Coordinates of C-alpha atoms in Angstrom, one line a residue:
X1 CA 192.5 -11.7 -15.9
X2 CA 193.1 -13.5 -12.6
X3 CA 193.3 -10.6 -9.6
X4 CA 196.3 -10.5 -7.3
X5 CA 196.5 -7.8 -4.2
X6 CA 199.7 -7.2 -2.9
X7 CA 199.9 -5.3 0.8
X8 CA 203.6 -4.2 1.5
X9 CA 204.4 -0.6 2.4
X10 CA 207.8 -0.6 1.1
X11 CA 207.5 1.0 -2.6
X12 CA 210.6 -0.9 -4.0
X13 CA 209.7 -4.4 -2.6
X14 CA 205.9 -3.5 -3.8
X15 CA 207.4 -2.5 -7.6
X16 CA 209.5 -4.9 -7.7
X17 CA 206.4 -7.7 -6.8
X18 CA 204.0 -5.7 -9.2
X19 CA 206.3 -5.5 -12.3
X20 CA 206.6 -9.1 -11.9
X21 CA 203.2 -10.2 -11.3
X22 CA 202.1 -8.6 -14.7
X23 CA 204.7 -10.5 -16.6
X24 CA 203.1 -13.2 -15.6
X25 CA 200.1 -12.3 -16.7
X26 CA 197.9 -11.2 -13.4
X27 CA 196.0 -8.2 -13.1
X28 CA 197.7 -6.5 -9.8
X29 CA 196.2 -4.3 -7.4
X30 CA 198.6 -2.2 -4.5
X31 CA 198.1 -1.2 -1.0
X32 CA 200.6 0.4 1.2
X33 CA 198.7 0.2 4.4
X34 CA 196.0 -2.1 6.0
X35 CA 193.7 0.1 5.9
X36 CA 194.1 0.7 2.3
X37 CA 193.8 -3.4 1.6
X38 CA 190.8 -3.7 3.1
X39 CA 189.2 -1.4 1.1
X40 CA 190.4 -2.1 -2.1
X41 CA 189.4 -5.8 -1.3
X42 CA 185.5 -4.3 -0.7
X43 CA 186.1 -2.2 -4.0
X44 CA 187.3 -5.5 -5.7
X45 CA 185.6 -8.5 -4.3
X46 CA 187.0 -10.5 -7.4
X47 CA 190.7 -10.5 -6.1
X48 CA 191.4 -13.7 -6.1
X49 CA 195.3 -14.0 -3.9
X50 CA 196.4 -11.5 -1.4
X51 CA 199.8 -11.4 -0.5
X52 CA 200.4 -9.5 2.9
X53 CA 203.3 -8.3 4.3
X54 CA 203.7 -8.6 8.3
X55 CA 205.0 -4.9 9.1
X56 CA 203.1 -2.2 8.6
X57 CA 202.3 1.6 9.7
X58 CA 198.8 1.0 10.9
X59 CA 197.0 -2.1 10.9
X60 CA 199.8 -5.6 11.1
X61 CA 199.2 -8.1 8.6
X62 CA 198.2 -10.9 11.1
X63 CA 195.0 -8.5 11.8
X64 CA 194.4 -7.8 7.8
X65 CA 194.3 -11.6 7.3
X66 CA 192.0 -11.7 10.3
X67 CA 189.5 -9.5 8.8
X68 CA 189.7 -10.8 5.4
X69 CA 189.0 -14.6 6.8
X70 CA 186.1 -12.5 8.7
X71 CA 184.4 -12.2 5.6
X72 CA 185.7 -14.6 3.4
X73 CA 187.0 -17.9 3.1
X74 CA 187.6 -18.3 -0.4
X75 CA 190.6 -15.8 -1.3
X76 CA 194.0 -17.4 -1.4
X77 CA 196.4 -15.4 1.2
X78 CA 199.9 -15.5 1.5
X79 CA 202.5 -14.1 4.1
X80 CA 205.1 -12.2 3.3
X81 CA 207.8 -13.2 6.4
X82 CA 211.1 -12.2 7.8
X83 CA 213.4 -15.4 7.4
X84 CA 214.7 -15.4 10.8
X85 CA 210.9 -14.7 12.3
X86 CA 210.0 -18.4 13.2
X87 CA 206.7 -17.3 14.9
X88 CA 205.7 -15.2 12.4
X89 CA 205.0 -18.3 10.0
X90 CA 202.8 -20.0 12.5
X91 CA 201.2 -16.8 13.5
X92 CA 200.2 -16.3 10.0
X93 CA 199.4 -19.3 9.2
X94 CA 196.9 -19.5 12.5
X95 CA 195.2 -16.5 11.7
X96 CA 194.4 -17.8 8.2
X97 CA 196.5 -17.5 6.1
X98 CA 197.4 -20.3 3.3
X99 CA 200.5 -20.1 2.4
X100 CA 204.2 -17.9 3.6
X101 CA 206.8 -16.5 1.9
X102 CA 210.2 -15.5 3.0
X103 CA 212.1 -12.7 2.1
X104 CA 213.7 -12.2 0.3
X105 CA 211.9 -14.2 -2.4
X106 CA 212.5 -14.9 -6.0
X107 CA 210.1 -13.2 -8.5
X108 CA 209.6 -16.9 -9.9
X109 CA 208.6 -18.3 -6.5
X110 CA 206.4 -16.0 -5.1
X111 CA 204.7 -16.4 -8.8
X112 CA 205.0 -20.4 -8.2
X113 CA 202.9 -20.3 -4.7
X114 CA 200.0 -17.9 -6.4
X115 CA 199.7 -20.4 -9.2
X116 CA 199.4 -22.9 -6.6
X117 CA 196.6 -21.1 -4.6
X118 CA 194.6 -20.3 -7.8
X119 CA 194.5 -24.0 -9.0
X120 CA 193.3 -24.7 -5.6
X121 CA 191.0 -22.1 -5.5
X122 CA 188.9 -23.3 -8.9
X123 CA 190.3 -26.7 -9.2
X124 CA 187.4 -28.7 -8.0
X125 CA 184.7 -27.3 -9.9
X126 CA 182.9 -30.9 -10.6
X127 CA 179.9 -31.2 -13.3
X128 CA 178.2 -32.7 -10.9
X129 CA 177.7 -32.4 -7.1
X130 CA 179.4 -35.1 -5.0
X131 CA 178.4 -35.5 -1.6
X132 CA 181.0 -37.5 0.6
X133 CA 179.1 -38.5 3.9
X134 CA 181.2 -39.9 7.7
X135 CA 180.2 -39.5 11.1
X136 CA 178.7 -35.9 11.5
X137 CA 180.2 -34.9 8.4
X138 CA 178.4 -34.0 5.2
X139 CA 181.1 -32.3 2.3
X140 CA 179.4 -31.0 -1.1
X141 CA 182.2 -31.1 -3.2
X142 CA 181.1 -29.0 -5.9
X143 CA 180.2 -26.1 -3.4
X144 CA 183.1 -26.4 -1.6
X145 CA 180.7 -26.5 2.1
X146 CA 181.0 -28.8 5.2
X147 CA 178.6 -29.2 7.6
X148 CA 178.7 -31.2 11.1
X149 CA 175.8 -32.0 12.2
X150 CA 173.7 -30.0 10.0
X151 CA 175.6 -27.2 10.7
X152 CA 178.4 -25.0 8.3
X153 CA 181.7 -24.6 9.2
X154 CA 183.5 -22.3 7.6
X155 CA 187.0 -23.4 6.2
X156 CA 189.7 -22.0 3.6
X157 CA 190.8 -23.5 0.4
X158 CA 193.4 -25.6 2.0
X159 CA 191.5 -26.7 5.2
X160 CA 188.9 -27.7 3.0
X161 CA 191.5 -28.9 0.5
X162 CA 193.0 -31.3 3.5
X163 CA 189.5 -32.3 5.1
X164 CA 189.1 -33.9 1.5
X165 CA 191.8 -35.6 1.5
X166 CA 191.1 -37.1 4.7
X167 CA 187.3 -37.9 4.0
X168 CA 188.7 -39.7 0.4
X169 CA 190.9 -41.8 2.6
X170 CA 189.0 -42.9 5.8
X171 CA 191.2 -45.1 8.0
X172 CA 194.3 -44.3 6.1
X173 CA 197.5 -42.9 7.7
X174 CA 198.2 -40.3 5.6
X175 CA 202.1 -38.8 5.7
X176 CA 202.7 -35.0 5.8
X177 CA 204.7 -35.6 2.9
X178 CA 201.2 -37.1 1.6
X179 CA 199.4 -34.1 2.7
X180 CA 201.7 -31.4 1.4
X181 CA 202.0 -33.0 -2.4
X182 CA 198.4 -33.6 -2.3
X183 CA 197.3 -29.8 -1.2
X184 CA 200.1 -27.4 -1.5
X185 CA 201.4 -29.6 -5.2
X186 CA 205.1 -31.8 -5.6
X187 CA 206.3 -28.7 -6.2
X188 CA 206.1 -27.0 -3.4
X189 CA 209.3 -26.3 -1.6
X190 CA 208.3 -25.0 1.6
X191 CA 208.6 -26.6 5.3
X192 CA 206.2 -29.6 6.4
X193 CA 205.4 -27.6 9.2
X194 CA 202.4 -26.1 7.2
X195 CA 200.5 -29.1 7.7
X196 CA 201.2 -29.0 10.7
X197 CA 199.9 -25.5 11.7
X198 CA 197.1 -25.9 9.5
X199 CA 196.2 -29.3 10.8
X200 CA 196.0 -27.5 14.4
X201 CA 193.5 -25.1 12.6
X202 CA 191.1 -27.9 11.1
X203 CA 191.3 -29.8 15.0
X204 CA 189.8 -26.4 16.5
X205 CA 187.0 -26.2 14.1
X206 CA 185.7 -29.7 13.3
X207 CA 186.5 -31.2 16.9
X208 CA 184.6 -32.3 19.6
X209 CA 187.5 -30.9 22.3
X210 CA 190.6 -29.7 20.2
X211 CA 193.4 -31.1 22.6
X212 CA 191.9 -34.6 22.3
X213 CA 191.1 -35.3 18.4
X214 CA 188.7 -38.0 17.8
X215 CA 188.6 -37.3 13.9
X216 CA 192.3 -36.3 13.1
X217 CA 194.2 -38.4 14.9
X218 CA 198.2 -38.6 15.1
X219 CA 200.0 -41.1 14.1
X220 CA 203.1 -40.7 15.9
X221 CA 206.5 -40.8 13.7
X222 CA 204.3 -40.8 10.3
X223 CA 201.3 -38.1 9.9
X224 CA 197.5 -38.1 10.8
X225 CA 194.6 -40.1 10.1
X226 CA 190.9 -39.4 9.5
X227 CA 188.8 -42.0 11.7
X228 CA 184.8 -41.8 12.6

């Protein structure tokens, strides 16, 4: 059964996500402080989603998702966020998480977004191992690893997810509306400003000089395009 941690310190929101969760079939685990997450995420290293709320008593949820992409790149994370709390998206999504969602939610769409993160988390499991080669840039698709000039860099699911993308399409402007049915699934009915924001993130790990991208270019009006 598929593990889901959920990180909120209010007991009815935290009920209310956990009875819904296990309809659906996921094996839930609770925490009501950071603290608390953090260890039941050593206890469990099988959890495969975290869903973290912003506002807690001890440790925030921008610094749980912080010390969770410390250690590991491969959990799905999602932000639970105040709806009038514009920074807090792009916060979140900076500090690595995949995914947001505003309260209040539906049951059905918080459930939709963790389906989304756990197809993207085993959906690329090849039989075989497929190398895609550019510039610095060697991806093993089947280990889900990218290395610039012979050395790793550590990305999530959807920066890896994205990079792809790119590397599958060299020279081709690529829209965000591209990018977002591609990663995040034609279902997936949140702003196009995650590309954005996670764009941003890729540019400050794979680039030369971040404020002047050689490999993710803009294309002004449209998207981005991967060029080496």
């Amino acid at each position: 059964m598929k593990k889901v941690l959920i990180l909120e310190d209010e007991i009815n929101i935290r009920s209310f996500v956990v009875i819904n969760l296990r309809r659906a079939g996921y094996e839930v685990i609770e925490a009501g402080t950071g603290q608390e997450a953090l260890d039941k995420l050593r206890e469990t290293p099988d959890i495969g989603v975290a869903i973290l709320d912003i506002m807690l008593p001890d440790i925030d949820g921008f610094e749980v998702c912080r010390r969770i992409r410390a250690t590991s790149k491969q959990i799905g994370v999602i932000m639970l966020t105040a709806r009038t709390q514009e920074m807090d998206k792009v916060t979140g999504l900076m500090t690595g998480a995949d995914d947001y969602v505003t309260k209040p939610f539906s049951p059905a769409e918080l459930t939709a977004r963790i389906d989304a993160l756990f197809r993207r988390i085993g959906g690329d499991n090849t039989a075989n191992s497929e190398m895609l080669s550019q510039g610095p840039f060697v991806m093993n698709t089947r280990n889900h690893t990218l290395e610039k000039n012979g050395s790793r860099i550590k990305l999530t699911q959807v920066e890896y997810s994205i990079l792809k993308l790119f590397m599958q399409n060299p020279g081709r402007a690529l829209s965000r509306e591209d990018i977002l049915d591609a990663v995040w699934g034609r279902d997936y009915d949140g702003e196009l400003k995650i590309v954005d924001v996670n764009i941003r993130r890729l540019r400050i790990k794979i680039e030369d000089d971040a404020t002047s991208p050689t490999y993710i270019t803009t294309v002004w009006g449209f998207g981005y395009k991967w060029g080496i």
